[in-house]
Short mmCIF file of N, CA and C in Angstrom, two decimals:
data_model
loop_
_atom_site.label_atom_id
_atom_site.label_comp_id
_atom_site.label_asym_id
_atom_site.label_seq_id
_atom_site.Cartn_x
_atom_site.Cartn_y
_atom_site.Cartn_z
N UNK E 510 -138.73 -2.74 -6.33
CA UNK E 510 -138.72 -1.58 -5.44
C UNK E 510 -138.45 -1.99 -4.00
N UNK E 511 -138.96 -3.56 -3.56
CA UNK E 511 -138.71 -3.09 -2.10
C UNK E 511 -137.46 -3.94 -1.84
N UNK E 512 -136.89 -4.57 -3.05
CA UNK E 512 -135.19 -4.98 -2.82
C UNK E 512 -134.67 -3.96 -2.46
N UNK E 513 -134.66 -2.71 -3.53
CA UNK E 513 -133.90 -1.13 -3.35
C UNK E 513 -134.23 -1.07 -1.68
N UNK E 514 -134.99 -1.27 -1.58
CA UNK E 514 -135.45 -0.14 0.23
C UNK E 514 -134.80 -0.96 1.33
N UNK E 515 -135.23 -2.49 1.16
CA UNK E 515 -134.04 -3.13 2.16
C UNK E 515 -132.47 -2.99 1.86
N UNK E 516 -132.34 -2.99 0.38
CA UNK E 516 -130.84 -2.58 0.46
C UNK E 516 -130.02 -1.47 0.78
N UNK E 517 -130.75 0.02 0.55
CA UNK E 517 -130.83 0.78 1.04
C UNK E 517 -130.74 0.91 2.95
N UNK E 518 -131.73 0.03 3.21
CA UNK E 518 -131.69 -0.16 4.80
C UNK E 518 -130.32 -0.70 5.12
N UNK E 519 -130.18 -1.41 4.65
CA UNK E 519 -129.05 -2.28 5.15
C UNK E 519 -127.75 -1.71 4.72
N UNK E 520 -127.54 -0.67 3.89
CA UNK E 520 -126.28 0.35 3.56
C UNK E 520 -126.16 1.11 4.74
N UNK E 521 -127.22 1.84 5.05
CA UNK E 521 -127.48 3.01 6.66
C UNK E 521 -127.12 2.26 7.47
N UNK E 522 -127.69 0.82 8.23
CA UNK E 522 -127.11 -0.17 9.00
C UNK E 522 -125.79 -0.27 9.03
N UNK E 523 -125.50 -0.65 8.18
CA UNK E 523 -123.62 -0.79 7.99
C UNK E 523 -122.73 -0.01 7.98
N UNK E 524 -123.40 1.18 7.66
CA UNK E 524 -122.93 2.60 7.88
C UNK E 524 -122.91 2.74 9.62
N UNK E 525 -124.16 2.76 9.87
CA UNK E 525 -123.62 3.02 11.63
C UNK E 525 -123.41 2.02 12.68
N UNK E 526 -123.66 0.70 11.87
CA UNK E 526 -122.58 -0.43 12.60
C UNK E 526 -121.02 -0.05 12.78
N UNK E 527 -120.37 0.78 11.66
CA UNK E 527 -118.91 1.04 11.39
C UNK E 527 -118.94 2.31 12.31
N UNK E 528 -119.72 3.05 11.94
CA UNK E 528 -119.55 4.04 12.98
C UNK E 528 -119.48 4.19 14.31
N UNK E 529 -120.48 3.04 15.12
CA UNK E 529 -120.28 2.81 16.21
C UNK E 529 -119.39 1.58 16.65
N UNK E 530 -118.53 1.01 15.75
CA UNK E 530 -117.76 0.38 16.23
C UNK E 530 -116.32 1.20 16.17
N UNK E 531 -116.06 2.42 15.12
CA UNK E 531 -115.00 2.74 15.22
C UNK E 531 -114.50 4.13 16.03
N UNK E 532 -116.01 4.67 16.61
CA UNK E 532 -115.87 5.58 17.34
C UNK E 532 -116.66 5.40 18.95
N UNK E 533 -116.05 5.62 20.28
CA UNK E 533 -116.72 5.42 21.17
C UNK E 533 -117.71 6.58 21.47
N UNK E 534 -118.98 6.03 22.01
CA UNK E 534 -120.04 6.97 21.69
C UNK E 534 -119.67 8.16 23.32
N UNK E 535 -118.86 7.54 24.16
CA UNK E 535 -118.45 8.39 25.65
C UNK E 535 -117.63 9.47 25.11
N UNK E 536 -116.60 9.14 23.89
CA UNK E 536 -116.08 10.42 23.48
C UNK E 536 -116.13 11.40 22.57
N UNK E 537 -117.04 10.57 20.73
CA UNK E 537 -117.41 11.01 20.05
C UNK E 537 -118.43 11.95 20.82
N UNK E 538 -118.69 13.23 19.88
CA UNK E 538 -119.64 13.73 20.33
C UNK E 538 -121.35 13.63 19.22
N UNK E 539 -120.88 13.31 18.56
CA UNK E 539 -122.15 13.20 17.07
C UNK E 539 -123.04 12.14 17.49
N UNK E 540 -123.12 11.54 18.69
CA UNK E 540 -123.64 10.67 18.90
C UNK E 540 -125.19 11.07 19.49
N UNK E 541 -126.47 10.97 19.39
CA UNK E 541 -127.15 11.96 20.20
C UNK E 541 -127.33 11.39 21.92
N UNK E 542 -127.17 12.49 22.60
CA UNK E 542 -127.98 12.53 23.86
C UNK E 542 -129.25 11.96 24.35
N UNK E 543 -129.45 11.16 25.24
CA UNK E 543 -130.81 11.10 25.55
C UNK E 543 -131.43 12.14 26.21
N UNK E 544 -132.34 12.53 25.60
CA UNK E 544 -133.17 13.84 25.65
C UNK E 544 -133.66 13.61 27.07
N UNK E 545 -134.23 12.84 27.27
CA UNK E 545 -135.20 12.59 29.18
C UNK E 545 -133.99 13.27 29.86
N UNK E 546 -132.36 12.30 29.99
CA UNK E 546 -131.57 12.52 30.92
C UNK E 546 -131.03 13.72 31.14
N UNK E 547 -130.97 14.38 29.72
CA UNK E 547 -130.47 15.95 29.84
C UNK E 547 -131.23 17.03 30.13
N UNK E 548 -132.85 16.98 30.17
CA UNK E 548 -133.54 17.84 30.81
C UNK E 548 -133.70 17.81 32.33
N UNK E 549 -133.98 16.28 33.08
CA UNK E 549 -134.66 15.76 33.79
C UNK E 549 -133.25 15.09 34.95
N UNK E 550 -132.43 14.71 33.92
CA UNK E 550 -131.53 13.77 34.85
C UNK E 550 -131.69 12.40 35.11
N UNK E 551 -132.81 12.15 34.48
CA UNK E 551 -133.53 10.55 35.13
C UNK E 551 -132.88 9.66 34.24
N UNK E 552 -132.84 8.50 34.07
CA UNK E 552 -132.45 7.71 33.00
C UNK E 552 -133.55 7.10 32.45
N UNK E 553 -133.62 6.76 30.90
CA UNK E 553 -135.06 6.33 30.26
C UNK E 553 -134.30 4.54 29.78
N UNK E 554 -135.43 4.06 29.78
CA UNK E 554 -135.03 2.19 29.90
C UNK E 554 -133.56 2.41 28.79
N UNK E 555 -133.45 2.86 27.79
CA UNK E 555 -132.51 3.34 26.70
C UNK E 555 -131.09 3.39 26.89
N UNK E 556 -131.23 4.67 28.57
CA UNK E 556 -129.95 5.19 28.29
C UNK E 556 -128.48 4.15 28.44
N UNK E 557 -127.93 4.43 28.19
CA UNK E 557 -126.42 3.67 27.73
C UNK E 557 -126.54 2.44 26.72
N UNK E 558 -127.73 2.88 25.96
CA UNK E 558 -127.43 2.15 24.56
C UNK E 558 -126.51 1.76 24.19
N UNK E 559 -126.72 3.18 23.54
CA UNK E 559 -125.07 3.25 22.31
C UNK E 559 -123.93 2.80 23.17
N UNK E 560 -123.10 3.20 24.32
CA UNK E 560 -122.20 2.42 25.03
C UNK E 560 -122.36 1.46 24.64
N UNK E 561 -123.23 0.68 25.01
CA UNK E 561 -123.60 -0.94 25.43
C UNK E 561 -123.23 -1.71 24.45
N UNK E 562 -123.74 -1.18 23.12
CA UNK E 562 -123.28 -1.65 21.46
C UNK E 562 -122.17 -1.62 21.23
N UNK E 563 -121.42 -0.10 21.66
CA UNK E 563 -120.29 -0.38 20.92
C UNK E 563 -118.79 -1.13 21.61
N UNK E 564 -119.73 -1.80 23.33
CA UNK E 564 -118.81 -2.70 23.75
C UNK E 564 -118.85 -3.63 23.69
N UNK E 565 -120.33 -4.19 22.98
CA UNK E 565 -120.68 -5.01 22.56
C UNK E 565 -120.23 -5.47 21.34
N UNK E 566 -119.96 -4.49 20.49
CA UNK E 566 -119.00 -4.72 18.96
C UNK E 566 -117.93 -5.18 19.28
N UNK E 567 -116.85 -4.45 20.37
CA UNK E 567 -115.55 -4.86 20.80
C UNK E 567 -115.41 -5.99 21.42
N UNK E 568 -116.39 -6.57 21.75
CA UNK E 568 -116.87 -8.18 22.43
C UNK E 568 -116.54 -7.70 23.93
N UNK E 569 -116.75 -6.72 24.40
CA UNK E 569 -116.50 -6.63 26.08
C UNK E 569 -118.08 -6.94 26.58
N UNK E 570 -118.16 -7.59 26.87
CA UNK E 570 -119.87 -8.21 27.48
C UNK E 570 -119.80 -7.26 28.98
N UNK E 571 -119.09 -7.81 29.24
CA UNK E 571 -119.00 -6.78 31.03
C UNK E 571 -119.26 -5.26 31.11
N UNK E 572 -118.27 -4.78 30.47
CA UNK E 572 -118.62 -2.97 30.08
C UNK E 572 -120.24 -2.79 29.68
N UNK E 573 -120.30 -3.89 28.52
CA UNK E 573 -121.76 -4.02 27.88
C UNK E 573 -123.04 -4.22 28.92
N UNK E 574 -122.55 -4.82 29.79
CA UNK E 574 -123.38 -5.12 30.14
C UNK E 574 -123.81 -3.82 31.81
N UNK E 575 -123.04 -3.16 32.06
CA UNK E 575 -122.76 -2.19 33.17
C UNK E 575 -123.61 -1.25 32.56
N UNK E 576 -123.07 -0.98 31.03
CA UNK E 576 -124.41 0.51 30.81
C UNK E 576 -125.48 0.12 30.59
N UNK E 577 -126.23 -0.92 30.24
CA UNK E 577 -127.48 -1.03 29.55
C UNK E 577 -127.65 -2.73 29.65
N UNK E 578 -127.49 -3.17 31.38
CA UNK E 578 -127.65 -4.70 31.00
C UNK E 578 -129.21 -5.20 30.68
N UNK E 579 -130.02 -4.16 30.33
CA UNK E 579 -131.86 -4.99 29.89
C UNK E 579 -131.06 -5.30 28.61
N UNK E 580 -130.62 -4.11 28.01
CA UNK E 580 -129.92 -4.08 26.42
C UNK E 580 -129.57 -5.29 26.23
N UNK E 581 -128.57 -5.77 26.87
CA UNK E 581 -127.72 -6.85 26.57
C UNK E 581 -128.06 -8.29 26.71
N UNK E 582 -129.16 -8.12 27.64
CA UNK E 582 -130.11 -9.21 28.19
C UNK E 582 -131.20 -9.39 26.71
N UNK E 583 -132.01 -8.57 26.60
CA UNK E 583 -133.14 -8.41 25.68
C UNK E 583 -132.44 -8.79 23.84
N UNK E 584 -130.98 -7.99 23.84
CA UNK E 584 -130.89 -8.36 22.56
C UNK E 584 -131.04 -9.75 21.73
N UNK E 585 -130.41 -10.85 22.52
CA UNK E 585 -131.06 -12.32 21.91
C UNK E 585 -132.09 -12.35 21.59
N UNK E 586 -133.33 -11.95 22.27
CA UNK E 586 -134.27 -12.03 22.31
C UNK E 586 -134.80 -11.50 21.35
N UNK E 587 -134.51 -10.51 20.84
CA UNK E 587 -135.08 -9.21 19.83
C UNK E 587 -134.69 -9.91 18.48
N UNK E 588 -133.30 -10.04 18.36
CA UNK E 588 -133.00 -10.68 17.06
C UNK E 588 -133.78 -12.28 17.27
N UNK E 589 -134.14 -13.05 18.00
CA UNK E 589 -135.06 -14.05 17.82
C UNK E 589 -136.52 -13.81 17.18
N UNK E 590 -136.97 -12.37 17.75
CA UNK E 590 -138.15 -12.19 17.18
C UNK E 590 -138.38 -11.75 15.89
N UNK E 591 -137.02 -11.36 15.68
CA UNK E 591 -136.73 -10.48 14.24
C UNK E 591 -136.85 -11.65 13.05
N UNK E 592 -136.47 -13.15 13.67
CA UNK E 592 -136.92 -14.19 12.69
C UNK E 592 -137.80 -14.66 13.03
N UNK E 593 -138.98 -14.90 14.06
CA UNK E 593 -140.09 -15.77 14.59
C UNK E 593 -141.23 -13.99 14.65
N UNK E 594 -141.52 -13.91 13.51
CA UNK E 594 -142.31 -12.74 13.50
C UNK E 594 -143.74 -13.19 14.23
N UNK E 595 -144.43 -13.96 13.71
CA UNK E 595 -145.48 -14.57 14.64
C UNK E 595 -145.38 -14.62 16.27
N UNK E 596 -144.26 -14.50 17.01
CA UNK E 596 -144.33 -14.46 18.24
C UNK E 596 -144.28 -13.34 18.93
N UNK E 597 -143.90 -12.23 17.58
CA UNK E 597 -144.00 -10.40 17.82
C UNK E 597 -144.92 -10.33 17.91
N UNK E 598 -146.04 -10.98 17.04
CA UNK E 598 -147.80 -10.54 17.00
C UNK E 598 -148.41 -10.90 18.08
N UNK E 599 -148.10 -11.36 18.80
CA UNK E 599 -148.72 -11.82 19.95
C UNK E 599 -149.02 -10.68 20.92
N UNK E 600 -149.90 -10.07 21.40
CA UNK E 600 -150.59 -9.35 22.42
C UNK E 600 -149.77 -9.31 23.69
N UNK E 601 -149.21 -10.36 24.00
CA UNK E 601 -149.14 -10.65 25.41
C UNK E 601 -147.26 -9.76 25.13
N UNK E 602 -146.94 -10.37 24.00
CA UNK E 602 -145.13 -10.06 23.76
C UNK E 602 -145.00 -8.63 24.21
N UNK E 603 -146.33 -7.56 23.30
CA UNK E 603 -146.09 -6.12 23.51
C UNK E 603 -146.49 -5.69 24.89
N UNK E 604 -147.45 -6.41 25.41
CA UNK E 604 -147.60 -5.76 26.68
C UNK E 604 -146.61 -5.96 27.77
N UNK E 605 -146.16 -7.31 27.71
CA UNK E 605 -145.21 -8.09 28.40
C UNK E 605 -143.72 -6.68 28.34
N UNK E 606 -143.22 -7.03 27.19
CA UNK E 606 -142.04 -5.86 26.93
C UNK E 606 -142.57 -4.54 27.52
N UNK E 607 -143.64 -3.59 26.95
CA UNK E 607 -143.72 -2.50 27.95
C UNK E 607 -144.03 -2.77 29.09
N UNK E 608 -144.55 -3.05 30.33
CA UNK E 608 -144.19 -3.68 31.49
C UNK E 608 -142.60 -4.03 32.06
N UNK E 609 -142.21 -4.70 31.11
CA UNK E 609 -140.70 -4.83 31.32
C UNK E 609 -139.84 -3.40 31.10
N UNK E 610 -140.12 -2.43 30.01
CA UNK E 610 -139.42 -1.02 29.86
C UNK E 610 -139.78 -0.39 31.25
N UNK E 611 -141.10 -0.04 31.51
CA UNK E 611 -141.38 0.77 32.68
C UNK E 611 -140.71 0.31 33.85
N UNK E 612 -140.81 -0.91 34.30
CA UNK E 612 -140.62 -1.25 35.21
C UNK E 612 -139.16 -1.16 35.16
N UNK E 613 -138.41 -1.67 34.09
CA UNK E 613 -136.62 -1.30 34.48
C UNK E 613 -136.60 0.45 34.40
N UNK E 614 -137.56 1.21 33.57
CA UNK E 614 -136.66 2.58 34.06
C UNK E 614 -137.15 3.23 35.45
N UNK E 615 -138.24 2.82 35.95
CA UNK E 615 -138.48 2.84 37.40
C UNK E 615 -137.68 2.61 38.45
N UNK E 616 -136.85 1.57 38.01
CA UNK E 616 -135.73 0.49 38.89
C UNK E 616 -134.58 1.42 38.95
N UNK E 617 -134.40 1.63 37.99
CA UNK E 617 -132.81 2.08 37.55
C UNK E 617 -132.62 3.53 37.96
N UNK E 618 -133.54 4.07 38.08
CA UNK E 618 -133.59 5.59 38.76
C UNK E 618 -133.83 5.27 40.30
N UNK E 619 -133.79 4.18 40.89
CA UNK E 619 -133.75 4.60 42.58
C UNK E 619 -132.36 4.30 43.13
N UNK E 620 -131.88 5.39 43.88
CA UNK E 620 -130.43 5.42 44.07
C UNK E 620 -130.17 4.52 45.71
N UNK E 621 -130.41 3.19 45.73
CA UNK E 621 -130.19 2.33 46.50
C UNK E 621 -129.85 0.87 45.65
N UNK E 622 -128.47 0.28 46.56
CA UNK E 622 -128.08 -0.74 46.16
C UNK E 622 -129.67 -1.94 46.40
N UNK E 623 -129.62 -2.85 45.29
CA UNK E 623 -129.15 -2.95 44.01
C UNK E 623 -129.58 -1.84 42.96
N UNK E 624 -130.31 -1.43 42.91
CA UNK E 624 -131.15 -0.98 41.39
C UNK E 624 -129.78 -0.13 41.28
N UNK E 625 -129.02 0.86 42.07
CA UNK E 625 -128.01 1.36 40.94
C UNK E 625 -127.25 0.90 40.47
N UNK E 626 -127.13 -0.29 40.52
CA UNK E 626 -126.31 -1.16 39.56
C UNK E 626 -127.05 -1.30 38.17
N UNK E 627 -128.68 -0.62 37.98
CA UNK E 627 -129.06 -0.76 36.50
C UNK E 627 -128.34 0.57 35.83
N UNK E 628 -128.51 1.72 36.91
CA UNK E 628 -127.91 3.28 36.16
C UNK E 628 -126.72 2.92 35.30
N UNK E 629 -126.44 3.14 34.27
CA UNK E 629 -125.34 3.14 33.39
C UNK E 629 -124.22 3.83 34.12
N UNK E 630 -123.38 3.57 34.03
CA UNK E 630 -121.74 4.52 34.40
C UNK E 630 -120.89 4.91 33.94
#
């Protein structure tokens, strides 16, 4: 049973790996909205994800890195923890990372050079 469920996982994965590599998420529209930015306007640590990935699929690091550089910064990191699970459990990792979310979407919403260089574009 839990072969089925990771394989299963990993069909949906591959499914919207292809999807976001073969459609750009700036023009597709099926892509969802971040909900904070469209009520509020603010940007949440998140926004320009999907961008970020799917210039990241195309290997453009630069573009990638303009909408969502925590994204692009943090991802090594994430897939490291994704194999060193013991260093996820650690107390300090989760507090450490939220500290790090707040504090970049704090950053990235003040409209003075530098921090708008975190706002996505």
């Amino acid at each position: 049973m839990t072969v089925t469920k990771y394989c299963i996982g990993a069909g949906f994965a591959l499914i919207a790996v292809g999807l976001l590599f073969l459609f750009d998420p700036a023009e597709a529209h099926f892509f969802p909205k971040c909900p904070l930015h469209v009520l509020t306007g603010l940007y949440c640590p998140g926004c320009g994800t999907t961008r970020a990935a799917h210039h990241l699929l195309h290997g453009d690091l630069a573009e990638a890195f303009a909408m969502n550089p925590l994204m692009v910064v943090s991802a090594p990191v994430l897939i490291l923890l994704f194999f060193k699970k013991e260093w996820a459990a650690r107390t300090w990792a989760a507090w450490t990372a939220f500290a790090v979310l707040i504090l970049y979407g704090v950053l990235r919403n003040i409209h003075a050079w530098p921090f708008c260089l975190l706002a996505p574009k």
